[in-house]
PDB file of C-alpha atoms and ligand atoms in Angstrom:
ATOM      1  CA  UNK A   1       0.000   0.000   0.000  1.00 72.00           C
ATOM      2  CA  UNK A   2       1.337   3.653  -0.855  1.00 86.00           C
ATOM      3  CA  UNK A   3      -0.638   6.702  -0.276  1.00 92.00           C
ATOM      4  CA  UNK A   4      -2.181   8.323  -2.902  1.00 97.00           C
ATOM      5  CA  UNK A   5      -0.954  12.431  -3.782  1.00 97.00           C
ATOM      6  CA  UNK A   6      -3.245  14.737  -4.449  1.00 97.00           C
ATOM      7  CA  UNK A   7      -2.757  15.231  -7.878  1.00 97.00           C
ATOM      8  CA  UNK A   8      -2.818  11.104  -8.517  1.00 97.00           C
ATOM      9  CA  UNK A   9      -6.291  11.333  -6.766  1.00 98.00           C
ATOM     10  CA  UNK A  10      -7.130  14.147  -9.449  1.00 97.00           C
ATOM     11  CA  UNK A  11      -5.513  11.953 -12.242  1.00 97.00           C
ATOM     12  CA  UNK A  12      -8.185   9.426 -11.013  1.00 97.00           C
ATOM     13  CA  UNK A  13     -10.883  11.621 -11.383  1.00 97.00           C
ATOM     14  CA  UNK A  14     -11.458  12.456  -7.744  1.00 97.00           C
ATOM     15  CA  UNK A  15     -11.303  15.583  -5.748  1.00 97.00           C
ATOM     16  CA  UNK A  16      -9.527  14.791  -3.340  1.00 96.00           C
ATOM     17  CA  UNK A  17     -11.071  17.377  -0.726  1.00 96.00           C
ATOM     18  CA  UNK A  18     -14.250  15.615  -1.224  1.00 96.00           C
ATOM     19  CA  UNK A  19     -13.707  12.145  -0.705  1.00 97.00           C
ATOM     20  CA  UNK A  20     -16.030  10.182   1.255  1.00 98.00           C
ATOM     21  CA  UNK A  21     -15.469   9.580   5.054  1.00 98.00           C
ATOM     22  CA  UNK A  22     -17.191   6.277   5.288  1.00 98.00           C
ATOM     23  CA  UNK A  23     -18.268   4.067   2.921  1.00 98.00           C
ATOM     24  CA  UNK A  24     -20.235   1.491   3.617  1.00 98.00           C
ATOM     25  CA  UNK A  25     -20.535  -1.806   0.986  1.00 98.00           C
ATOM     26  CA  UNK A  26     -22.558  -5.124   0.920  1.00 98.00           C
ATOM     27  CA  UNK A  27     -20.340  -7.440  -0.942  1.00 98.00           C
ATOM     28  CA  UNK A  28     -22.832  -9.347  -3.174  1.00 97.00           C
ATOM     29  CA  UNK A  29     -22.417 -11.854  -6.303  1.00 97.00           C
ATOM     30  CA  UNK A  30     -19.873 -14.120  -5.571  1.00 98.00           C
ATOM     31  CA  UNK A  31     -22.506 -17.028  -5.736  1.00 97.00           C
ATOM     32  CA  UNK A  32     -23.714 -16.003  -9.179  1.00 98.00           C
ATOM     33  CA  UNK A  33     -20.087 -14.847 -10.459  1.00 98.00           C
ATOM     34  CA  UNK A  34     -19.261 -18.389  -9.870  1.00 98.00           C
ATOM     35  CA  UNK A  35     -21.921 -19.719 -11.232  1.00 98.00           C
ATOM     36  CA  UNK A  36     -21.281 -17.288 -14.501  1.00 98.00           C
ATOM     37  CA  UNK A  37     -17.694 -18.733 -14.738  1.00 97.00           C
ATOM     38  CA  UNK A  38     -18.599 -22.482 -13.908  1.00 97.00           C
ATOM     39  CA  UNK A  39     -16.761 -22.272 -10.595  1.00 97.00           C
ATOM     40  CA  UNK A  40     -17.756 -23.763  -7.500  1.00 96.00           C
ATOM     41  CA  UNK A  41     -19.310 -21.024  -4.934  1.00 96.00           C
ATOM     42  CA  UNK A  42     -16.092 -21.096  -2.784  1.00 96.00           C
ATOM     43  CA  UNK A  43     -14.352 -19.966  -5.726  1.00 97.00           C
ATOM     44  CA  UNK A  44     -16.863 -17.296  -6.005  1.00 98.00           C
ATOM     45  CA  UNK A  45     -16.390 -16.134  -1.976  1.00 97.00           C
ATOM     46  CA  UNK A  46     -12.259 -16.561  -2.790  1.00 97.00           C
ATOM     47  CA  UNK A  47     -12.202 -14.217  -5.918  1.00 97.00           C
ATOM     48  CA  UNK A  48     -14.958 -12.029  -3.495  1.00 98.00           C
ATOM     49  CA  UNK A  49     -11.566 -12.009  -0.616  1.00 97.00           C
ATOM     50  CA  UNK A  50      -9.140 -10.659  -3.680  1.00 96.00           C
ATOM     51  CA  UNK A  51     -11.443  -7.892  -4.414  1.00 97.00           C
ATOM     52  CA  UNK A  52     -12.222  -7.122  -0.462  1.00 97.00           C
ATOM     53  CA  UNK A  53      -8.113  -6.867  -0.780  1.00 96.00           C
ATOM     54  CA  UNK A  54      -8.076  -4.464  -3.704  1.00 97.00           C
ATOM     55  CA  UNK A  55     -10.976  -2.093  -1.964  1.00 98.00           C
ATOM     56  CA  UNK A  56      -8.763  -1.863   1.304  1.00 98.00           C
ATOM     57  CA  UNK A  57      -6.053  -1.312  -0.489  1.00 97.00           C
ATOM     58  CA  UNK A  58      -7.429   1.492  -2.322  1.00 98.00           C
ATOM     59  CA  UNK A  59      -9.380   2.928   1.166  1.00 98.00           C
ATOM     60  CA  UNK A  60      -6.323   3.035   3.175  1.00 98.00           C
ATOM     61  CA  UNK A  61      -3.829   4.907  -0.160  1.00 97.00           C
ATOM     62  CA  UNK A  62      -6.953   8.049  -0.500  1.00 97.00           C
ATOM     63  CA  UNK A  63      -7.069   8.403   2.456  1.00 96.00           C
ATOM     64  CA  UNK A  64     -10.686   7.625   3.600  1.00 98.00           C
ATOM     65  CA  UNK A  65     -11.819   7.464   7.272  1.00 98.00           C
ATOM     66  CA  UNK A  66     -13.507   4.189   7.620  1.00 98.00           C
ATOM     67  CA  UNK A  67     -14.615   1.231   5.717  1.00 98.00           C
ATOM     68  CA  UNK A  68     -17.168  -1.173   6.713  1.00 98.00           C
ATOM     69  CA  UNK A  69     -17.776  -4.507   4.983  1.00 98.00           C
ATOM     70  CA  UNK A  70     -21.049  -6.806   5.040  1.00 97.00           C
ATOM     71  CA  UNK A  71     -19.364  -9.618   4.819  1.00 96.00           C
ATOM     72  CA  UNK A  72     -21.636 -11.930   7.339  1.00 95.00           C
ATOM     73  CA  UNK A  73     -25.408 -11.212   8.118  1.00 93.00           C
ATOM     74  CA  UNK A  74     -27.574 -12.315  11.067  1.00 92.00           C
ATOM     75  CA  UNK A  75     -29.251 -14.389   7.907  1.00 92.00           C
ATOM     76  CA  UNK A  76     -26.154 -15.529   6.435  1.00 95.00           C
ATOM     77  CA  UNK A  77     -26.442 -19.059   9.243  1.00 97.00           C
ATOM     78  CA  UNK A  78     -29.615 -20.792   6.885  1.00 96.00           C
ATOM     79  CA  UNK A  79     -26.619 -21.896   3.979  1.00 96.00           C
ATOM     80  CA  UNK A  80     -25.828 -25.096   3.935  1.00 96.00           C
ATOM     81  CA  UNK A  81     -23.052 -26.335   6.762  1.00 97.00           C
ATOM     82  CA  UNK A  82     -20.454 -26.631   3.904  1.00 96.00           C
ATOM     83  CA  UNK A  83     -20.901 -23.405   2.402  1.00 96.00           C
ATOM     84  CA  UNK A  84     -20.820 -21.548   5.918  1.00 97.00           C
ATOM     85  CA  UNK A  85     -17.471 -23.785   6.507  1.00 97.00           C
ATOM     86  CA  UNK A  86     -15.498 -21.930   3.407  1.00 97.00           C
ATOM     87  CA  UNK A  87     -16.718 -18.573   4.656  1.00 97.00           C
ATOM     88  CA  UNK A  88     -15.252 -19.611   7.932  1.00 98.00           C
ATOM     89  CA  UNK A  89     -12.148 -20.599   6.433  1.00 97.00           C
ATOM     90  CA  UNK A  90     -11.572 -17.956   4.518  1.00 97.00           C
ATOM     91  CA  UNK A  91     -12.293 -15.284   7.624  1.00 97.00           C
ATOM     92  CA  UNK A  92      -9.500 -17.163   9.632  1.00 97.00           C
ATOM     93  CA  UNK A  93      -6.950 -17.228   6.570  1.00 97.00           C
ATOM     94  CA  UNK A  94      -7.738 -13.252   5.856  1.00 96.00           C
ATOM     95  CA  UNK A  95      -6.912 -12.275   8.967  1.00 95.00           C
ATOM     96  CA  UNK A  96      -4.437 -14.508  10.200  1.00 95.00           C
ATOM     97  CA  UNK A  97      -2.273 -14.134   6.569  1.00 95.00           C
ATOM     98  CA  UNK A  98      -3.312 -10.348   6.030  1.00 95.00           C
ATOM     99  CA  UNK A  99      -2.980  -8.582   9.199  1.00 97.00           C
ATOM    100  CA  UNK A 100       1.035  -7.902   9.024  1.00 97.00           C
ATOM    101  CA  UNK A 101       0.227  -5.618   5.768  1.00 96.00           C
ATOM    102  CA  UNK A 102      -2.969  -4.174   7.277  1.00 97.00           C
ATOM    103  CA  UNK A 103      -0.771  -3.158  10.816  1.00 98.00           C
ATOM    104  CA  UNK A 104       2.251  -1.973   8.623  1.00 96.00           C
ATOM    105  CA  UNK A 105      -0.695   0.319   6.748  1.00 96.00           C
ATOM    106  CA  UNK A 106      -1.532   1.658  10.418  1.00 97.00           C
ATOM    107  CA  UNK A 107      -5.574  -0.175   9.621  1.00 98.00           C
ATOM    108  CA  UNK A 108      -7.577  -0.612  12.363  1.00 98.00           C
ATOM    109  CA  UNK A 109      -9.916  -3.520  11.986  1.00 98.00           C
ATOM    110  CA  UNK A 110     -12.932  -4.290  14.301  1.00 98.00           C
ATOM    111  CA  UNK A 111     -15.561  -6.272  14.119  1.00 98.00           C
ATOM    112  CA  UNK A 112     -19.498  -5.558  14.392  1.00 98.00           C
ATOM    113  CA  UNK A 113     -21.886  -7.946  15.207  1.00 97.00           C
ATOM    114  CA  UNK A 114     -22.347 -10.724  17.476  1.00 96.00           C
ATOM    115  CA  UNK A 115     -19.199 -12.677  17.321  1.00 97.00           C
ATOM    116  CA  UNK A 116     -19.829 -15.414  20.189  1.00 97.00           C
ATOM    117  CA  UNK A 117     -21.875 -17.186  17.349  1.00 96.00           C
ATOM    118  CA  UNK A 118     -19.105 -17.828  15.697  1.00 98.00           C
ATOM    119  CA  UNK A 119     -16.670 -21.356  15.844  1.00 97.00           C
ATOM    120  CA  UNK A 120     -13.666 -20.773  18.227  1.00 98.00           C
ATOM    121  CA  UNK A 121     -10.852 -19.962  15.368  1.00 97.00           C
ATOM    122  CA  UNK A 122     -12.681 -17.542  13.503  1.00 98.00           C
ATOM    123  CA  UNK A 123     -13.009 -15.530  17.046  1.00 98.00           C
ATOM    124  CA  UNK A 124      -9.441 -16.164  17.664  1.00 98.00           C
ATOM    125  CA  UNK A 125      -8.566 -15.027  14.374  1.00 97.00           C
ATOM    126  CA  UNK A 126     -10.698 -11.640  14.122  1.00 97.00           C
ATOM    127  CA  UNK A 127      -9.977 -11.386  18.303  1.00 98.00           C
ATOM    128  CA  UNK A 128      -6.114 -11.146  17.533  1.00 98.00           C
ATOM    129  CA  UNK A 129      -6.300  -8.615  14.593  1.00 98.00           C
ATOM    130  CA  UNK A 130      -8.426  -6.371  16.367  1.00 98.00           C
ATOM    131  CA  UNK A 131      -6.174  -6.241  19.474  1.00 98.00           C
ATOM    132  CA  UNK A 132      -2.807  -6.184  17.675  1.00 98.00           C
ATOM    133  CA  UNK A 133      -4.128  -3.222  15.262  1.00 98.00           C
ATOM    134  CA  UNK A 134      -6.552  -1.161  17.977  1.00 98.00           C
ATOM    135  CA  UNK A 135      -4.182   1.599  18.226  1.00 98.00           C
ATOM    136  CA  UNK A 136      -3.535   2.622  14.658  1.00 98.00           C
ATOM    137  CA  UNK A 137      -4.522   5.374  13.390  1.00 97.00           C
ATOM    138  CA  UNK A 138      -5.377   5.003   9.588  1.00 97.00           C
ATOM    139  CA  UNK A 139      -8.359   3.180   8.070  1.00 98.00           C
ATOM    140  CA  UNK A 140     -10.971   2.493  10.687  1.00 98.00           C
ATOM    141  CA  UNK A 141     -11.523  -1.339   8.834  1.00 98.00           C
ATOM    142  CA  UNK A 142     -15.405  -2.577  10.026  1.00 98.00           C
ATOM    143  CA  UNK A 143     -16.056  -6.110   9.228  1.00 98.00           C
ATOM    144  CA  UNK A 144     -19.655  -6.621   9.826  1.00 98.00           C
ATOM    145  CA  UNK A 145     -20.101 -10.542  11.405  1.00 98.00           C
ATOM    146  CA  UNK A 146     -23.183 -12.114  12.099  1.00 97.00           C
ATOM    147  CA  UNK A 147     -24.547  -8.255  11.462  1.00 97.00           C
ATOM    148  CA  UNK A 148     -28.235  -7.118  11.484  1.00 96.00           C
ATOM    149  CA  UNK A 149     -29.396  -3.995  12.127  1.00 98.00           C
ATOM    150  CA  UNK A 150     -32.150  -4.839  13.741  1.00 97.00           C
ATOM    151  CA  UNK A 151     -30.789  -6.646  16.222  1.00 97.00           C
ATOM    152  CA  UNK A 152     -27.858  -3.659  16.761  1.00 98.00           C
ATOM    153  CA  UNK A 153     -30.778  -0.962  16.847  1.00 98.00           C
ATOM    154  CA  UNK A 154     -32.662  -3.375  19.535  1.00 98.00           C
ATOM    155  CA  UNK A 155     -29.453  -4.214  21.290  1.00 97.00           C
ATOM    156  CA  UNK A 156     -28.697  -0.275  21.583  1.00 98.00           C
ATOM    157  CA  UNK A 157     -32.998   0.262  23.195  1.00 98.00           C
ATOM    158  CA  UNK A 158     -32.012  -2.689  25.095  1.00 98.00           C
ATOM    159  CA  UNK A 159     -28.538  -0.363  26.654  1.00 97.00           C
ATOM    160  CA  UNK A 160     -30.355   2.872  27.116  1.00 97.00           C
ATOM    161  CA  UNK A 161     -33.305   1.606  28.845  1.00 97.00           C
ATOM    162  CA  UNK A 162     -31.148  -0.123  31.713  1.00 96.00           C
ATOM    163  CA  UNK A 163     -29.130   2.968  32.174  1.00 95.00           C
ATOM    164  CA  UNK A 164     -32.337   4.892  32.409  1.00 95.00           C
ATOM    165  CA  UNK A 165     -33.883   2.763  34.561  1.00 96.00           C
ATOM    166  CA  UNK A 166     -30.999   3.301  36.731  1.00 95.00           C
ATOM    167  CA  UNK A 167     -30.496   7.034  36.283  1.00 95.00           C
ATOM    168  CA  UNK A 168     -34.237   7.797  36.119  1.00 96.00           C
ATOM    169  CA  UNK A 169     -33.296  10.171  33.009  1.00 96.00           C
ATOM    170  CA  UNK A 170     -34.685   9.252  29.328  1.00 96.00           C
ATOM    171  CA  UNK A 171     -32.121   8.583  26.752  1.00 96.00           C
ATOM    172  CA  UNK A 172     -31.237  11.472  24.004  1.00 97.00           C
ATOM    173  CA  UNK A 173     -30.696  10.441  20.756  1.00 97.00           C
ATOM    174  CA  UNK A 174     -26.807  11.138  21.167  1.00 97.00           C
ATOM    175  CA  UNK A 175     -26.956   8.619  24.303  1.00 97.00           C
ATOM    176  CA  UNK A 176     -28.823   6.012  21.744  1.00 98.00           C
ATOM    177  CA  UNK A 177     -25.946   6.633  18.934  1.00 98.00           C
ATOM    178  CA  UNK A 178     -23.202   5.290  21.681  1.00 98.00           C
ATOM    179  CA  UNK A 179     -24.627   2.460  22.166  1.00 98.00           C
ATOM    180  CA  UNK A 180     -24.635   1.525  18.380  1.00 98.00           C
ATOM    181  CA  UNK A 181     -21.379  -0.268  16.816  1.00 98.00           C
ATOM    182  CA  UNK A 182     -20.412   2.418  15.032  1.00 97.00           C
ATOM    183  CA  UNK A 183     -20.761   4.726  17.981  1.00 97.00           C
ATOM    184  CA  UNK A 184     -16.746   6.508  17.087  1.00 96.00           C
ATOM    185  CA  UNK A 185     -17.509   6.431  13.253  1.00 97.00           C
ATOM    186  CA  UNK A 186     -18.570   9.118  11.316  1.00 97.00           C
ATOM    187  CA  UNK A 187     -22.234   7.860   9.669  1.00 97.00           C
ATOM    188  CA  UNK A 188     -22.157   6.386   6.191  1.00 98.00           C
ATOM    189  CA  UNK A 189     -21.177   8.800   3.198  1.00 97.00           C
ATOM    190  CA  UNK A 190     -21.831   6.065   0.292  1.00 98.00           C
ATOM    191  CA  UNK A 191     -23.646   2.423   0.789  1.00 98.00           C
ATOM    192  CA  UNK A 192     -22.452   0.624  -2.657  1.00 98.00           C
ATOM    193  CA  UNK A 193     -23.906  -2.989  -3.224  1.00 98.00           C
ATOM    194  CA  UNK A 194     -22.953  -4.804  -5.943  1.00 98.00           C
ATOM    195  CA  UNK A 195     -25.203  -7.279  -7.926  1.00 98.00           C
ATOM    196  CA  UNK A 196     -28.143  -5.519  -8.983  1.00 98.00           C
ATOM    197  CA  UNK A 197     -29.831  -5.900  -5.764  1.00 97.00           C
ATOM    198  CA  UNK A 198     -31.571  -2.579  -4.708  1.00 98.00           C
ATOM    199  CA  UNK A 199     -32.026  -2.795  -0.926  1.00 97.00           C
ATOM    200  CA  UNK A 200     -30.353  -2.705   2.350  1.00 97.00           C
ATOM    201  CA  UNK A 201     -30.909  -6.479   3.718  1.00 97.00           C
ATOM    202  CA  UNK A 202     -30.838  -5.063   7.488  1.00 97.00           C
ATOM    203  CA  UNK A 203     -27.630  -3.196   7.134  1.00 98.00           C
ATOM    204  CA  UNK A 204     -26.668  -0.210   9.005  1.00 98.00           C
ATOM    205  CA  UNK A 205     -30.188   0.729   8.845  1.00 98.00           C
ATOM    206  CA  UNK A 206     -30.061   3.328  11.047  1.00 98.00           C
ATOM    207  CA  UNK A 207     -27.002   5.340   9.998  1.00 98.00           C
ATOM    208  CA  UNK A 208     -27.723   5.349   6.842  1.00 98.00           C
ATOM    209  CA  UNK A 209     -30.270   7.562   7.078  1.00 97.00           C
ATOM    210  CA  UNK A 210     -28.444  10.243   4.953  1.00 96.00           C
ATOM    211  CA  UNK A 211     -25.891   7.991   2.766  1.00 97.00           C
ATOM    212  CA  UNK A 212     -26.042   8.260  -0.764  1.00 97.00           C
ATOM    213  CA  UNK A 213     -26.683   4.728  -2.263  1.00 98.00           C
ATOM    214  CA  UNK A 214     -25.073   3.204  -4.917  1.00 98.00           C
ATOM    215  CA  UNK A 215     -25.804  -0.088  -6.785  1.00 98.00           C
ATOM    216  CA  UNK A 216     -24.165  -1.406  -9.494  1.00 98.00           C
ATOM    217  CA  UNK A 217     -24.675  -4.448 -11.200  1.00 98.00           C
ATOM    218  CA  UNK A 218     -21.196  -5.013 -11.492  1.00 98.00           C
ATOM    219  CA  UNK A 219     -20.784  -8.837  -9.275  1.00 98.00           C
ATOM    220  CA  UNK A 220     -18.648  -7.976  -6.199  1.00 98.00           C
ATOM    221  CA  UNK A 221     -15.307  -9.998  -7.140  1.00 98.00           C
ATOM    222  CA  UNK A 222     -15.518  -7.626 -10.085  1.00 98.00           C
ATOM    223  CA  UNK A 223     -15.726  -4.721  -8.359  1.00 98.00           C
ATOM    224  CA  UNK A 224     -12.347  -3.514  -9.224  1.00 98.00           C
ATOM    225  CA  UNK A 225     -10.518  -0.288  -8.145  1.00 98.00           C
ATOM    226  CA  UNK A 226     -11.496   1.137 -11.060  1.00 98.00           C
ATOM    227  CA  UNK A 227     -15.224   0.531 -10.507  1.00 98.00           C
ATOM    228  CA  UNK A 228     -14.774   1.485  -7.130  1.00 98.00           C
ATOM    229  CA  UNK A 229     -13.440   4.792  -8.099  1.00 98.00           C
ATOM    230  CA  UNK A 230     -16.399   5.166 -10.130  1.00 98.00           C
ATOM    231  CA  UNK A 231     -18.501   4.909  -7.625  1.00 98.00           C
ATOM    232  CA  UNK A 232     -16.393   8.032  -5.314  1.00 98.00           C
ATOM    233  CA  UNK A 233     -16.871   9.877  -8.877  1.00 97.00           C
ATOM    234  CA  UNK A 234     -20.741   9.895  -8.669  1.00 97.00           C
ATOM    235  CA  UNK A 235     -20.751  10.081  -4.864  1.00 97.00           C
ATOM    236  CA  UNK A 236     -18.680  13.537  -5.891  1.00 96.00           C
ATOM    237  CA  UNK A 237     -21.310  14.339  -8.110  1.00 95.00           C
ATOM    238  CA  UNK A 238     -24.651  14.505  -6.034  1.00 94.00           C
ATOM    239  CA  UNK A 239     -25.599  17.312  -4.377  1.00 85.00           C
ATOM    240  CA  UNK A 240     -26.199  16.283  -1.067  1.00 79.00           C
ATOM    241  CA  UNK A 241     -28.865  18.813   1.418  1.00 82.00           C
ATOM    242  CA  UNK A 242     -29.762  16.495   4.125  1.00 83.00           C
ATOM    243  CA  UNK A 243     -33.109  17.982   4.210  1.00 83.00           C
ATOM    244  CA  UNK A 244     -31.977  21.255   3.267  1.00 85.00           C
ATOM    245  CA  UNK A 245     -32.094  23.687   0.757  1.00 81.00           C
ATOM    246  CA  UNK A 246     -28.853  24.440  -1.284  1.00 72.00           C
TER     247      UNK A 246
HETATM  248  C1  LIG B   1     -22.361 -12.408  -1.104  1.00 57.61           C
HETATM  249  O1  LIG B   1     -22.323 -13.289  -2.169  1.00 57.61           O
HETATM  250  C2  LIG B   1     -21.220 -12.567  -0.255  1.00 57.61           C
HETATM  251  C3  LIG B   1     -21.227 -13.115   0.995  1.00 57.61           C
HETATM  252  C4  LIG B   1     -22.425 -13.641   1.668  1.00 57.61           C
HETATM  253  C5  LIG B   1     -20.003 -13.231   1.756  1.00 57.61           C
HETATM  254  C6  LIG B   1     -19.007 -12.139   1.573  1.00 57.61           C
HETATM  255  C7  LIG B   1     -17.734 -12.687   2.003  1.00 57.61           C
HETATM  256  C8  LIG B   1     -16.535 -12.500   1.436  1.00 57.61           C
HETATM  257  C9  LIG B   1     -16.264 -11.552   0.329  1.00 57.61           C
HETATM  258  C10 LIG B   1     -15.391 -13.284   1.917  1.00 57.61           C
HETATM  259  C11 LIG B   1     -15.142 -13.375   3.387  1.00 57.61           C
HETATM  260  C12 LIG B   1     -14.913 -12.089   4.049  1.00 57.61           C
HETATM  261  C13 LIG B   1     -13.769 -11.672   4.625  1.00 57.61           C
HETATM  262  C14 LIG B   1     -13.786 -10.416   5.440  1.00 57.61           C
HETATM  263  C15 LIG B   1     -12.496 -12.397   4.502  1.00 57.61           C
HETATM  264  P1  LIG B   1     -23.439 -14.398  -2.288  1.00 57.61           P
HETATM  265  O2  LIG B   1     -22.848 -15.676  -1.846  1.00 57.61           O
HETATM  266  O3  LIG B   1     -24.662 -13.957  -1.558  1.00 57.61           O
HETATM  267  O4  LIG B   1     -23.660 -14.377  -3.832  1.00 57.61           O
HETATM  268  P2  LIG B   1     -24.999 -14.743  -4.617  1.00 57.61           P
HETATM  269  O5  LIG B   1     -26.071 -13.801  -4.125  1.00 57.61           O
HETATM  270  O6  LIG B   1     -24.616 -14.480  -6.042  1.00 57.61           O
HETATM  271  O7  LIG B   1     -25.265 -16.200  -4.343  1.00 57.61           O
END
């Protein structure tokens, strides 16, 4: 990873003083890319892993804030045993084989969801990365893990109500907000999902009450840096009033 100059952000078509603080992307297709290149659907989720690389990668060189994958939902546990097996494998391998380059980048990687779900190793795994990088400072990395938002938003009433039961005082919205994963992250700038799929599938429901969307049909392990960049480009160009006028 090098970081990216100014002027090679321009040469990309970016303005660099505009750049998104936090995007947010459901990584979807890998089943059907497979399927579209006769692969087997682990191939699908490995090629999906190269591309997760490539996005990191090009998060951490610009220069954006935080990055926060879907890469496991709170639905994700009705596949087959097999196919939730290769996802598991290929968590541990990421983050046990990837996490010297993503320290040496200064990424901090955390996870969101509820990870005592998960087999042993794959806590282990995502347990060790987040400890070794929680005091960099670059990327803020967000791998969502047995993720809903339904369950964070309920999780988060659940919070506030026992500290106001104890305090007597009713929770502000700010007090609501800390409870939420993302409590230290700016909200959502850009949702992209990949696939043709137009909808949100229960993620980050609540903060992304003011992100501009972006869906592409584009399968996600060929959502290249270039498409990626494509999708900052349009980001750059809508005029955003969050309920304002201009
Ligand atoms: C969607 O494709 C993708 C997933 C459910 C998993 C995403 C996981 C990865 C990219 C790899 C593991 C993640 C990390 C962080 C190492 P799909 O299987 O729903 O595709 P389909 O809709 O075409 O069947």
């Amino acid at each position: 990873m090098a970081k990216l100059t100014a002027q090679q952000l321009h040469e990309l078509g970016l303005n660099p003083k505009a750049l998104p603080r936090h995007v947010a992307i459901i990584m979807d297709g890998n089943g059907r890319w497979a399927r579209k290149n006769g692969a087997l659907r682990s191939f699908g989720h490995r090629a999906g892993v190269d591309r997760l690389r490539e996005i990191i990668r090009f998060s951490s060189d610009s220069g954006i804030e935080a990055l926060t994958l879907y890469a496991f939902s709170t639905e994700n546990w009705k596949r087959p045993d097999s196919e939730l097996a290769v996802l598991f494998n290929l968590l541990v391998e990421y983050f046990t084989k990837e996490i010297d380059e993503l320290d040496e980048n200064n990424v901090r990687i955390r996870a969101i969801g509820e990870m005592a779900a998960f087999p042993e190793r794959v806590r282990t795994a995502v347990g060790n990365a987040e400890s070794r990088t929680q005091h960099n400072g670059g990327l803020k990395l967000n791998i969502a893990l047995n993720y809903g938002a339904r369950m964070e938003i309920v999780r988060a009433a659940r919070r506030v109500s026992a500290n106001a039961i104890e305090s007597g005082k009713l929770p502000t919205q700010q007090d609501f907000e800390n409870e939420l994963y993302t409590h230290d992250l700016p909200e959502p700038d850009l949702l992209i999902r990949t696939s043709g799929e137009m909808r949100l599938s229960n993620f980050l429901l609540y903060q992304a009450a003011y992100a501009e969307l972006y869906f592409i049909e584009v399968l996600w392990p060929d959502f290249t840096q270039t498409e990626y960049v494509k999708a900052i480009a349009e980001y750059q160009r809508r005029n955003r009033r969050f309920g304002g006028l201009e």
